[in-house]
């Protein structure tokens, strides 16, 4: 069986790509766009929604950056809604945004630098919100001889395009999630603007359809657009 294709866009070259081909496109674009340094300057890292492979994002992380810097970027583009706690799980250790309590011997701070942790092929998990939790899997792809763009510790260099979401009534592009229908287990919880006007559920129980694995969760309404990454 052929593998699924998850379309996206390289934000360096502005070219369309796919999740599988993005690494090649990113490296090609960086080579054309930036000076190649004598020593590796950044890490290329792929984040994917756990159980949601259609949501993916490639980050170029400066070698002097911290896990906290990555957490801030993930919050800005994919996650932030109510200031929830978050953590990384890497090689059997937890790195938390606000580590405290009796388990400090096994919990570390996100202020830890990535260069002391990352290596090619390393995998781990990012967790946001311990109530309505969003889980992200990540893999360190490689260390590269290119700097992040000026002013950025963490740069988004490629990301998925908005997955298809169709109105449950008319089949047009959906823009609204009815949380009441979603929580009741209905399969018909996506609506376009026009069809939602005729929908009978509470108007306060809605969220926009957005390009994020946190779509429809808690109070999440979307993050950074491509031109702000």
Coordinates of C-alpha atoms in Angstrom, one line a residue:
X1 CA 0.0 0.0 0.0
X2 CA 1.3 3.4 -0.9
X3 CA 2.1 5.7 2.0
X4 CA -0.1 8.8 2.6
X5 CA 1.1 12.1 1.3
X6 CA 0.9 15.1 3.7
X7 CA 1.3 18.3 1.7
X8 CA 3.1 21.3 3.1
X9 CA 5.3 24.3 2.3
X10 CA 8.9 25.2 2.7
X11 CA 9.0 28.7 4.3
X12 CA 12.6 29.3 3.1
X13 CA 12.1 28.6 -0.6
X14 CA 8.3 29.3 -0.5
X15 CA 7.9 26.1 -2.6
X16 CA 5.3 23.4 -2.0
X17 CA 6.6 20.1 -0.7
X18 CA 5.4 17.1 1.3
X19 CA 6.2 15.7 4.7
X20 CA 8.4 13.1 3.2
X21 CA 10.3 15.4 0.8
X22 CA 10.5 18.4 3.1
X23 CA 14.0 17.6 4.5
X24 CA 15.5 17.7 1.0
X25 CA 13.7 20.9 0.1
X26 CA 14.7 22.6 3.3
X27 CA 18.4 21.8 2.9
X28 CA 18.4 22.8 -0.7
X29 CA 16.7 26.1 0.2
X30 CA 19.1 26.9 3.0
X31 CA 22.1 26.2 0.8
X32 CA 20.7 28.7 -1.8
X33 CA 19.7 31.3 0.8
X34 CA 22.4 31.3 3.4
X35 CA 26.2 31.1 3.9
X36 CA 27.5 27.7 4.8
X37 CA 29.4 27.9 8.0
X38 CA 32.6 25.8 8.8
X39 CA 31.0 24.3 11.8
X40 CA 27.4 23.1 12.4
X41 CA 25.2 25.9 13.7
X42 CA 21.7 24.5 14.1
X43 CA 19.5 21.5 14.5
X44 CA 16.8 20.4 12.1
X45 CA 13.9 18.9 14.1
X46 CA 10.6 17.5 12.9
X47 CA 7.5 17.7 15.2
X48 CA 4.3 15.8 14.4
X49 CA 0.9 15.6 16.1
X50 CA 0.7 12.3 18.0
X51 CA -1.7 10.1 16.0
X52 CA -2.2 13.0 13.6
X53 CA 0.5 12.7 11.0
X54 CA -1.2 15.3 8.8
X55 CA 0.1 18.0 11.2
X56 CA 3.8 18.4 10.9
X57 CA 6.4 21.2 11.3
X58 CA 10.1 21.4 10.8
X59 CA 12.1 23.7 13.1
X60 CA 15.6 25.0 12.6
X61 CA 17.0 25.4 16.2
X62 CA 20.1 27.4 16.9
X63 CA 22.7 25.3 18.7
X64 CA 22.7 27.8 21.6
X65 CA 18.9 27.6 22.0
X66 CA 17.2 25.9 24.9
X67 CA 14.2 23.6 25.1
X68 CA 12.3 26.6 26.5
X69 CA 12.9 28.4 23.2
X70 CA 11.4 25.5 21.3
X71 CA 8.5 25.3 23.7
X72 CA 7.8 29.1 23.1
X73 CA 7.7 28.5 19.3
X74 CA 5.5 25.5 19.5
X75 CA 3.1 27.5 21.7
X76 CA 3.1 30.4 19.3
X77 CA 2.4 28.4 16.2
X78 CA 0.4 25.4 17.4
X79 CA -0.6 25.3 21.0
X80 CA -1.1 28.3 23.3
X81 CA -4.6 29.0 24.5
X82 CA -4.7 29.4 28.3
X83 CA -1.1 29.4 29.6
X84 CA -1.1 25.7 30.4
X85 CA 2.0 23.9 31.7
X86 CA 4.1 21.9 29.3
X87 CA 7.0 19.5 29.2
X88 CA 9.4 17.5 27.1
X89 CA 10.1 13.8 27.6
X90 CA 13.6 12.9 26.2
X91 CA 15.6 9.7 26.9
X92 CA 13.7 8.9 30.1
X93 CA 13.9 12.4 31.6
X94 CA 11.3 15.1 31.9
X95 CA 12.0 18.7 31.2
X96 CA 9.3 21.0 32.5
X97 CA 8.4 24.6 32.1
X98 CA 8.1 25.1 35.9
X99 CA 9.9 22.1 37.6
X100 CA 9.1 21.9 41.3
X101 CA 8.3 19.5 44.1
X102 CA 9.8 16.3 45.4
X103 CA 10.8 14.8 42.1
X104 CA 13.5 17.3 41.1
X105 CA 16.0 14.4 40.9
X106 CA 14.2 13.2 37.8
X107 CA 12.7 16.5 36.5
X108 CA 14.8 19.1 34.8
X109 CA 14.2 22.7 33.6
X110 CA 13.4 23.6 30.0
X111 CA 16.2 26.1 30.3
X112 CA 18.5 23.2 29.4
X113 CA 20.5 23.9 26.2
X114 CA 19.7 21.7 23.2
X115 CA 23.3 21.1 22.2
X116 CA 23.9 19.1 25.4
X117 CA 20.9 16.8 24.6
X118 CA 20.3 16.6 20.9
X119 CA 21.9 14.1 18.5
X120 CA 21.0 12.8 15.1
X121 CA 18.0 10.5 15.3
X122 CA 17.0 11.4 18.8
X123 CA 13.3 11.1 19.4
X124 CA 11.1 12.4 22.2
X125 CA 7.7 13.9 23.1
X126 CA 6.3 17.4 23.9
X127 CA 3.3 17.6 26.1
X128 CA 1.1 20.7 26.4
X129 CA -1.7 21.0 29.0
X130 CA -2.2 18.2 31.5
X131 CA -6.0 18.4 31.3
X132 CA -7.0 18.6 27.6
X133 CA -3.6 17.4 26.5
X134 CA -2.0 17.8 23.1
X135 CA 0.9 15.4 22.5
X136 CA 3.6 16.0 19.9
X137 CA 6.2 13.5 18.8
X138 CA 9.6 14.8 17.6
X139 CA 12.7 13.6 15.9
X140 CA 16.1 15.3 15.6
X141 CA 16.9 15.0 11.9
X142 CA 20.5 16.4 11.7
X143 CA 22.8 19.2 12.6
X144 CA 23.3 21.7 9.8
X145 CA 26.0 24.3 8.9
X146 CA 23.4 27.1 8.5
X147 CA 22.3 29.7 11.0
X148 CA 18.7 30.5 11.8
X149 CA 17.5 33.8 10.3
X150 CA 18.5 36.9 12.2
X151 CA 16.6 37.4 15.5
X152 CA 15.4 33.8 15.7
X153 CA 16.6 31.1 18.1
X154 CA 14.0 28.8 16.6
X155 CA 12.8 29.2 13.0
X156 CA 9.9 27.4 11.3
X157 CA 11.3 26.3 8.0
X158 CA 8.5 24.0 6.8
X159 CA 5.0 23.1 7.9
X160 CA 1.9 21.2 6.7
X161 CA -0.8 22.9 4.7
X162 CA -4.3 23.0 6.3
X163 CA -5.8 19.5 6.2
X164 CA -9.1 19.1 4.5
X165 CA -12.1 19.8 6.7
X166 CA -15.5 19.8 5.1
X167 CA -18.9 21.1 6.3
X168 CA -21.1 18.3 7.6
X169 CA -24.1 19.8 5.9
X170 CA -23.1 21.1 2.4
X171 CA -19.6 19.7 1.9
X172 CA -17.9 23.1 1.4
X173 CA -14.8 24.1 3.3
X174 CA -15.5 24.1 7.1
X175 CA -14.6 27.1 9.2
X176 CA -16.4 26.3 12.5
X177 CA -16.3 23.5 15.0
X178 CA -19.5 23.0 17.1
X179 CA -18.1 21.8 20.4
X180 CA -21.5 20.7 21.7
X181 CA -21.8 18.3 18.8
X182 CA -18.2 17.2 19.1
X183 CA -18.5 16.5 22.9
X184 CA -21.7 14.5 22.3
X185 CA -19.9 12.2 19.9
X186 CA -21.6 13.3 16.8
X187 CA -19.8 12.9 13.5
X188 CA -21.4 16.1 12.2
X189 CA -19.6 18.9 14.1
X190 CA -17.9 20.8 11.2
X191 CA -19.7 23.7 9.5
X192 CA -19.2 26.4 7.0
X193 CA -20.3 29.9 8.1
X194 CA -23.6 29.8 6.2
X195 CA -24.6 26.4 7.5
X196 CA -23.6 27.3 11.1
X197 CA -26.1 30.2 11.0
X198 CA -28.9 27.6 10.7
X199 CA -27.4 25.3 13.4
X200 CA -29.4 25.0 16.6
X201 CA -26.6 24.5 19.2
X202 CA -25.4 27.2 21.6
X203 CA -23.5 29.9 19.7
X204 CA -21.0 30.1 22.6
X205 CA -20.0 26.5 22.0
X206 CA -17.8 27.0 18.9
X207 CA -14.2 27.3 17.8
X208 CA -12.6 28.1 14.5
X209 CA -11.1 25.3 12.3
X210 CA -7.4 26.0 12.4
X211 CA -4.1 24.4 11.2
X212 CA -3.0 22.8 14.4
X213 CA -3.2 19.4 16.2
X214 CA -4.9 21.4 19.0
X215 CA -7.8 22.3 16.7
X216 CA -11.1 22.0 18.6
X217 CA -9.4 21.6 22.0
X218 CA -9.9 23.8 25.1
X219 CA -10.1 27.4 23.9
X220 CA -7.6 27.2 21.1
X221 CA -8.3 29.6 18.2
X222 CA -5.1 29.4 16.1
X223 CA -1.5 30.5 16.1
X224 CA 1.1 32.2 13.8
X225 CA 0.5 32.4 10.1
X226 CA 3.4 31.4 7.7
X227 CA 4.5 35.0 7.2
X228 CA 4.9 35.5 11.0
X229 CA 7.0 32.4 11.6

